[in-house]
Tab-separated table of C-alpha atoms in Angstrom:
chain	number	residue	atom	x	y	z
A	1	UNK	CA	-34.349	9.850	-59.576
A	2	UNK	CA	-30.594	8.940	-58.368
A	3	UNK	CA	-27.977	11.189	-59.070
A	4	UNK	CA	-25.321	9.776	-60.893
A	5	UNK	CA	-21.762	9.526	-60.969
A	6	UNK	CA	-18.758	8.782	-63.583
A	7	UNK	CA	-15.635	7.011	-61.556
A	8	UNK	CA	-12.626	6.808	-63.798
A	9	UNK	CA	-9.845	5.379	-61.721
A	10	UNK	CA	-7.979	2.410	-60.693
A	11	UNK	CA	-9.927	-1.154	-60.472
A	12	UNK	CA	-7.565	-3.531	-59.851
A	13	UNK	CA	-6.758	-6.660	-57.347
A	14	UNK	CA	-5.319	-5.992	-53.833
A	15	UNK	CA	-3.524	-9.339	-52.255
A	16	UNK	CA	-2.579	-8.971	-48.206
A	17	UNK	CA	-0.445	-11.732	-46.792
A	18	UNK	CA	-0.747	-11.672	-42.674
A	19	UNK	CA	2.437	-12.995	-41.380
A	20	UNK	CA	0.989	-15.100	-38.252
A	21	UNK	CA	4.171	-15.234	-36.008
A	22	UNK	CA	7.704	-13.166	-35.796
A	23	UNK	CA	8.376	-11.646	-38.927
A	24	UNK	CA	11.342	-13.742	-40.596
A	25	UNK	CA	13.642	-12.240	-42.966
A	26	UNK	CA	15.245	-13.566	-45.915
A	27	UNK	CA	12.961	-17.476	-45.504
A	28	UNK	CA	9.850	-18.909	-45.736
A	29	UNK	CA	6.675	-17.578	-43.152
A	30	UNK	CA	3.823	-18.807	-42.004
A	31	UNK	CA	1.066	-16.980	-42.992
A	32	UNK	CA	-2.315	-16.438	-44.854
A	33	UNK	CA	-3.619	-14.645	-47.951
A	34	UNK	CA	-6.026	-12.481	-48.908
A	35	UNK	CA	-7.491	-11.341	-51.892
A	36	UNK	CA	-10.190	-8.631	-53.396
A	37	UNK	CA	-10.830	-6.612	-55.817
A	38	UNK	CA	-10.073	-3.173	-55.251
A	39	UNK	CA	-8.232	0.422	-56.137
A	40	UNK	CA	-9.689	3.842	-54.766
A	41	UNK	CA	-12.065	4.958	-57.782
A	42	UNK	CA	-13.408	1.471	-57.468
A	43	UNK	CA	-13.796	1.097	-53.545
A	44	UNK	CA	-15.028	4.614	-53.799
A	45	UNK	CA	-17.785	3.254	-56.906
A	46	UNK	CA	-18.673	0.593	-54.280
A	47	UNK	CA	-20.179	2.802	-51.484
A	48	UNK	CA	-21.415	5.417	-53.796
A	49	UNK	CA	-23.957	3.216	-55.788
A	50	UNK	CA	-24.284	1.486	-52.204
A	51	UNK	CA	-25.689	4.592	-51.338
A	52	UNK	CA	-27.460	5.263	-53.403
A	53	UNK	CA	-26.314	7.016	-56.389
A	54	UNK	CA	-26.161	5.503	-60.412
A	55	UNK	CA	-22.558	5.315	-60.433
A	56	UNK	CA	-21.119	4.302	-63.542
A	57	UNK	CA	-17.452	3.396	-64.171
A	58	UNK	CA	-14.487	3.156	-66.669
A	59	UNK	CA	-11.464	1.925	-66.252
A	60	UNK	CA	-8.649	-0.257	-68.023
A	61	UNK	CA	-8.585	-4.161	-67.101
A	62	UNK	CA	-6.933	-7.044	-68.367
A	63	UNK	CA	-8.688	-10.293	-70.597
A	64	UNK	CA	-7.947	-12.413	-67.383
A	65	UNK	CA	-9.478	-13.948	-63.956
A	66	UNK	CA	-8.792	-10.854	-62.067
A	67	UNK	CA	-10.213	-8.825	-64.353
A	68	UNK	CA	-13.501	-11.112	-64.273
A	69	UNK	CA	-13.264	-10.991	-60.550
A	70	UNK	CA	-13.110	-7.138	-60.423
A	71	UNK	CA	-16.435	-6.845	-63.110
A	72	UNK	CA	-18.142	-9.307	-60.793
A	73	UNK	CA	-18.241	-7.304	-58.054
A	74	UNK	CA	-18.966	-4.672	-59.994
A	75	UNK	CA	-21.704	-6.223	-60.925
A	76	UNK	CA	-22.857	-7.665	-57.316
A	77	UNK	CA	-22.653	-3.666	-55.718
A	78	UNK	CA	-24.869	-2.130	-59.160
A	79	UNK	CA	-21.696	-0.472	-60.928
A	80	UNK	CA	-22.544	0.179	-64.560
A	81	UNK	CA	-18.919	-1.578	-65.392
A	82	UNK	CA	-17.634	0.054	-68.970
A	83	UNK	CA	-13.566	-1.045	-69.419
A	84	UNK	CA	-11.709	-0.849	-71.395
A	85	UNK	CA	-10.716	-5.036	-71.488
A	86	UNK	CA	-6.654	-5.585	-73.298
A	87	UNK	CA	-7.211	-9.218	-73.536
A	88	UNK	CA	-3.641	-9.640	-73.931
A	89	UNK	CA	-2.508	-7.840	-70.817
A	90	UNK	CA	-2.712	-8.591	-67.726
A	91	UNK	CA	-5.246	-6.638	-64.476
A	92	UNK	CA	-3.703	-4.230	-62.334
A	93	UNK	CA	-2.686	-5.625	-59.129
A	94	UNK	CA	-1.365	-4.361	-55.948
A	95	UNK	CA	0.969	-7.354	-53.894
A	96	UNK	CA	1.002	-6.075	-49.789
A	97	UNK	CA	2.638	-8.655	-46.692
A	98	UNK	CA	2.085	-7.403	-43.873
A	99	UNK	CA	3.356	-8.021	-40.576
A	100	UNK	CA	1.592	-10.287	-37.680
A	101	UNK	CA	0.575	-6.808	-36.043
A	102	UNK	CA	-0.796	-5.022	-39.875
A	103	UNK	CA	2.609	-2.929	-40.289
A	104	UNK	CA	3.727	-3.346	-43.826
A	105	UNK	CA	6.307	-5.160	-44.750
A	106	UNK	CA	6.749	-4.875	-48.308
A	107	UNK	CA	4.587	-4.294	-51.594
A	108	UNK	CA	4.315	-4.905	-55.336
A	109	UNK	CA	2.558	-2.501	-56.892
A	110	UNK	CA	2.131	-3.464	-60.992
A	111	UNK	CA	-0.010	-1.080	-62.113
A	112	UNK	CA	1.715	-0.633	-65.803
A	113	UNK	CA	-2.366	-0.775	-67.667
A	114	UNK	CA	-3.000	2.205	-66.032
A	115	UNK	CA	-0.663	3.786	-68.650
A	116	UNK	CA	-3.126	2.691	-71.506
A	117	UNK	CA	-5.067	5.475	-70.232
A	118	UNK	CA	-4.330	7.609	-72.293
A	119	UNK	CA	-6.425	11.597	-72.982
A	120	UNK	CA	-7.604	10.175	-76.463
A	121	UNK	CA	-9.324	7.608	-75.241
A	122	UNK	CA	-12.230	10.940	-73.425
A	123	UNK	CA	-12.611	11.347	-77.260
A	124	UNK	CA	-14.751	7.482	-77.453
A	125	UNK	CA	-18.426	8.677	-77.980
A	126	UNK	CA	-19.469	6.728	-75.321
A	127	UNK	CA	-16.798	8.323	-72.675
A	128	UNK	CA	-18.112	11.582	-74.132
A	129	UNK	CA	-21.522	10.573	-73.671
A	130	UNK	CA	-20.988	9.707	-69.741
A	131	UNK	CA	-18.793	12.920	-69.227
A	132	UNK	CA	-22.637	15.263	-70.783
A	133	UNK	CA	-25.108	12.481	-68.988
A	134	UNK	CA	-23.599	12.547	-65.255
A	135	UNK	CA	-23.487	15.074	-62.214
A	136	UNK	CA	-20.355	14.527	-60.888
A	137	UNK	CA	-16.923	13.141	-61.622
A	138	UNK	CA	-14.413	11.331	-59.537
A	139	UNK	CA	-11.223	10.137	-60.873
A	140	UNK	CA	-7.542	8.972	-58.895
A	141	UNK	CA	-4.143	9.364	-59.488
A	142	UNK	CA	-3.787	6.220	-60.136
A	143	UNK	CA	-4.258	6.974	-63.751
A	144	UNK	CA	-1.495	9.309	-65.737
A	145	UNK	CA	-0.693	12.576	-64.916
A	146	UNK	CA	-1.944	13.973	-68.524
A	147	UNK	CA	-5.383	11.995	-68.284
A	148	UNK	CA	-5.798	13.729	-65.473
A	149	UNK	CA	-5.170	16.846	-67.138
A	150	UNK	CA	-7.725	15.356	-69.472
A	151	UNK	CA	-10.664	14.789	-66.990
A	152	UNK	CA	-10.696	18.229	-65.965
A	153	UNK	CA	-10.237	19.940	-69.206
A	154	UNK	CA	-13.222	18.143	-70.458
A	155	UNK	CA	-15.426	18.306	-67.033
A	156	UNK	CA	-14.838	22.128	-67.357
A	157	UNK	CA	-16.481	22.229	-70.995
A	158	UNK	CA	-19.357	20.362	-69.589
A	159	UNK	CA	-19.818	21.901	-66.690
A	160	UNK	CA	-19.213	18.760	-64.639
A	161	UNK	CA	-17.496	19.170	-61.274
A	162	UNK	CA	-14.249	16.777	-60.703
A	163	UNK	CA	-13.493	15.318	-57.432
A	164	UNK	CA	-9.973	13.166	-57.176
A	165	UNK	CA	-8.665	10.549	-54.566
A	166	UNK	CA	-4.614	10.880	-54.193
A	167	UNK	CA	-3.818	7.164	-53.773
A	168	UNK	CA	-0.394	7.745	-52.492
A	169	UNK	CA	2.482	10.393	-51.913
A	170	UNK	CA	4.247	8.487	-55.250
A	171	UNK	CA	0.714	8.777	-57.218
A	172	UNK	CA	-0.855	12.248	-55.726
A	173	UNK	CA	2.111	14.347	-57.579
A	174	UNK	CA	0.086	13.701	-61.198
A	175	UNK	CA	-2.811	15.970	-60.256
A	176	UNK	CA	-1.016	19.081	-58.988
A	177	UNK	CA	-0.652	20.750	-62.909
A	178	UNK	CA	-4.747	19.880	-62.407
A	179	UNK	CA	-5.189	21.065	-59.309
A	180	UNK	CA	-6.733	24.791	-60.725
A	181	UNK	CA	-9.711	22.103	-62.184
A	182	UNK	CA	-9.856	19.718	-59.351
A	183	UNK	CA	-12.928	20.492	-57.120
A	184	UNK	CA	-12.628	18.076	-54.454
A	185	UNK	CA	-9.731	16.376	-53.315
A	186	UNK	CA	-9.150	13.977	-51.022
A	187	UNK	CA	-5.696	13.479	-49.440
A	188	UNK	CA	-3.665	12.208	-46.219
A	189	UNK	CA	-0.776	14.097	-43.970
A	190	UNK	CA	1.540	11.448	-46.240
A	191	UNK	CA	-0.149	12.823	-49.591
A	192	UNK	CA	-0.402	16.466	-48.550
A	193	UNK	CA	3.034	16.529	-47.651
A	194	UNK	CA	4.465	15.260	-51.328
A	195	UNK	CA	1.853	17.579	-52.586
A	196	UNK	CA	2.538	20.885	-51.349
A	197	UNK	CA	6.720	19.698	-49.687
A	198	UNK	CA	6.032	21.261	-46.525
A	199	UNK	CA	4.679	19.266	-43.034
A	200	UNK	CA	3.816	21.984	-40.723
A	201	UNK	CA	3.188	21.282	-37.202
A	202	UNK	CA	0.432	23.442	-37.329
A	203	UNK	CA	-2.130	21.401	-40.145
A	204	UNK	CA	-3.917	24.221	-41.109
A	205	UNK	CA	-1.038	25.362	-42.783
A	206	UNK	CA	-1.519	22.631	-45.236
A	207	UNK	CA	-5.114	24.785	-46.442
A	208	UNK	CA	-2.650	27.550	-47.032
A	209	UNK	CA	-0.052	26.024	-49.105
A	210	UNK	CA	-2.750	23.716	-51.310
A	211	UNK	CA	-5.145	27.003	-51.588
A	212	UNK	CA	-1.706	28.187	-52.970
A	213	UNK	CA	-1.924	25.746	-55.602
A	214	UNK	CA	-5.869	26.520	-56.674
A	215	UNK	CA	-7.040	24.115	-55.445
A	216	UNK	CA	-10.888	25.000	-54.377
A	217	UNK	CA	-11.606	22.185	-52.080
A	218	UNK	CA	-9.786	19.535	-49.646
A	219	UNK	CA	-10.152	16.955	-47.063
A	220	UNK	CA	-7.151	15.839	-45.183
A	221	UNK	CA	-7.131	12.627	-43.319
A	222	UNK	CA	-5.183	12.327	-40.096
A	223	UNK	CA	-5.513	8.686	-39.328
A	224	UNK	CA	-7.423	8.781	-35.893
A	225	UNK	CA	-6.359	13.030	-35.170
A	226	UNK	CA	-8.708	15.198	-36.535
A	227	UNK	CA	-8.962	15.540	-39.933
A	228	UNK	CA	-8.835	19.216	-42.400
A	229	UNK	CA	-10.429	20.095	-44.522
A	230	UNK	CA	-11.802	22.795	-46.449
A	231	UNK	CA	-13.757	25.461	-48.796
A	232	UNK	CA	-13.125	28.504	-50.580
A	233	UNK	CA	-14.204	30.278	-47.252
A	234	UNK	CA	-14.089	28.007	-44.482
A	235	UNK	CA	-11.985	25.938	-42.402
A	236	UNK	CA	-13.743	23.232	-40.423
A	237	UNK	CA	-11.906	20.776	-38.025
A	238	UNK	CA	-13.400	16.642	-36.952
A	239	UNK	CA	-12.338	13.805	-34.469
A	240	UNK	CA	-13.113	11.031	-36.344
A	241	UNK	CA	-14.942	8.285	-33.978
A	242	UNK	CA	-13.622	5.747	-31.950
A	243	UNK	CA	-13.886	2.484	-33.549
A	244	UNK	CA	-13.563	-0.407	-31.380
A	245	UNK	CA	-13.797	-3.074	-33.099
A	246	UNK	CA	-11.706	-2.036	-36.230
A	247	UNK	CA	-10.618	-5.263	-38.527
A	248	UNK	CA	-9.091	-3.757	-41.314
A	249	UNK	CA	-8.243	0.326	-42.195
A	250	UNK	CA	-7.653	-0.751	-46.445
A	251	UNK	CA	-10.572	1.440	-47.851
A	252	UNK	CA	-10.926	3.973	-45.550
A	253	UNK	CA	-10.209	7.121	-46.827
A	254	UNK	CA	-11.911	5.810	-50.151
A	255	UNK	CA	-15.120	5.507	-48.220
A	256	UNK	CA	-14.605	8.816	-46.275
A	257	UNK	CA	-14.436	10.535	-49.891
A	258	UNK	CA	-17.567	8.398	-50.929
A	259	UNK	CA	-19.414	9.335	-47.598
A	260	UNK	CA	-17.992	13.241	-48.025
A	261	UNK	CA	-18.849	13.463	-52.095
A	262	UNK	CA	-22.357	11.906	-51.326
A	263	UNK	CA	-23.361	14.423	-48.218
A	264	UNK	CA	-22.276	17.186	-50.553
A	265	UNK	CA	-24.876	16.260	-53.360
A	266	UNK	CA	-27.980	16.152	-50.926
A	267	UNK	CA	-27.132	19.491	-49.815
A	268	UNK	CA	-25.108	19.493	-46.738
A	269	UNK	CA	-22.650	22.065	-46.167
A	270	UNK	CA	-18.767	20.992	-45.336
A	271	UNK	CA	-19.070	20.468	-41.852
A	272	UNK	CA	-21.842	17.454	-42.009
A	273	UNK	CA	-20.369	16.211	-45.073
A	274	UNK	CA	-17.167	15.013	-43.134
A	275	UNK	CA	-19.365	13.852	-40.631
A	276	UNK	CA	-20.566	11.681	-43.316
A	277	UNK	CA	-17.843	10.909	-44.603
A	278	UNK	CA	-16.534	10.072	-40.879
A	279	UNK	CA	-19.412	7.125	-40.483
A	280	UNK	CA	-19.279	5.345	-43.857
A	281	UNK	CA	-14.841	5.331	-43.085
A	282	UNK	CA	-15.811	3.833	-39.674
A	283	UNK	CA	-18.541	1.479	-41.240
A	284	UNK	CA	-15.289	0.667	-43.664
A	285	UNK	CA	-12.851	-0.027	-41.126
A	286	UNK	CA	-15.135	-2.690	-39.067
A	287	UNK	CA	-15.338	-4.214	-42.234
A	288	UNK	CA	-12.615	-6.951	-43.426
A	289	UNK	CA	-12.847	-6.122	-46.710
A	290	UNK	CA	-11.769	-2.639	-48.429
A	291	UNK	CA	-15.660	-1.632	-49.266
A	292	UNK	CA	-18.508	-2.643	-46.248
A	293	UNK	CA	-21.123	-4.808	-47.894
A	294	UNK	CA	-23.356	-3.640	-45.609
A	295	UNK	CA	-23.227	-0.073	-46.159
A	296	UNK	CA	-26.328	1.456	-46.497
A	297	UNK	CA	-27.982	5.044	-46.208
A	298	UNK	CA	-29.978	3.615	-43.467
A	299	UNK	CA	-26.717	2.281	-41.356
A	300	UNK	CA	-25.043	5.482	-42.454
A	301	UNK	CA	-27.198	7.362	-40.704
A	302	UNK	CA	-27.287	5.089	-37.498
A	303	UNK	CA	-23.321	5.539	-37.516
A	304	UNK	CA	-24.137	9.519	-38.333
A	305	UNK	CA	-25.127	9.446	-34.560
A	306	UNK	CA	-21.414	8.523	-32.593
A	307	UNK	CA	-20.333	11.539	-34.638
A	308	UNK	CA	-19.442	14.548	-32.999
A	309	UNK	CA	-20.098	18.245	-34.614
A	310	UNK	CA	-17.479	19.457	-36.846
A	311	UNK	CA	-15.053	22.598	-35.095
A	312	UNK	CA	-15.475	25.713	-37.291
A	313	UNK	CA	-11.573	26.921	-37.755
A	314	UNK	CA	-12.183	30.059	-40.204
């Protein structure tokens, strides 16, 4: 029987506009528009469902066509979608304008609806049952700080492990009061800096800083440079594999988190789990979408052969 994962977090619309030529500020720029369902929690949920897990998703959503688009994508990925639908509200969205080389010009995050996912919603019978029935809880920092704290507290009562995705430097600080109740945190360098207040030359110093904040396990990604991962008694480093045909890096961090969690739940140790995460990320960046529709346990195993062994640092 497939293990169960409960995802509580962002499920919204990502819009990306890319300018064709040189950017002309303050003027109309020829370009192309693309939109798809996204959100850290939602991307991870789709990846985990494609890797064979029984995934339930709970998130706020508006009663609009964007909400229907998210629901359709969830169904297509095989997710048990149980949203809180607010018929008079808009589904959250993230809208970005990119230069021709992919660099961000400006972005607008319309995420007000997530504020309505308040702690008392965790007391709803269906949500309580979902906590009781799951093997792992995954949340993201799109949710309010008090809700993230309540998720960690309820998970502790139920004896369930909790993983979290940092989302952004501005949002990861919402997790800070709850770090003692988080079993696994996935973040990048900018998010690690926002959480710890330091930017060390040696990334291993982040491990000490995060442990001082009571975080037990974490993975810090560093783009094309080696990631750092740690548990209570080990620190490992892994050089991500080189991907020649990168289509879009959107969702790479979410897929890495999915691969790591899938491997840990399968009984692999941390050094092997980060290899699975790197393989999942490599598959995702070759897709024009935030999640790769061809992701599967078989493809992950094939790409895993291209991922180097992790180095044990301590």
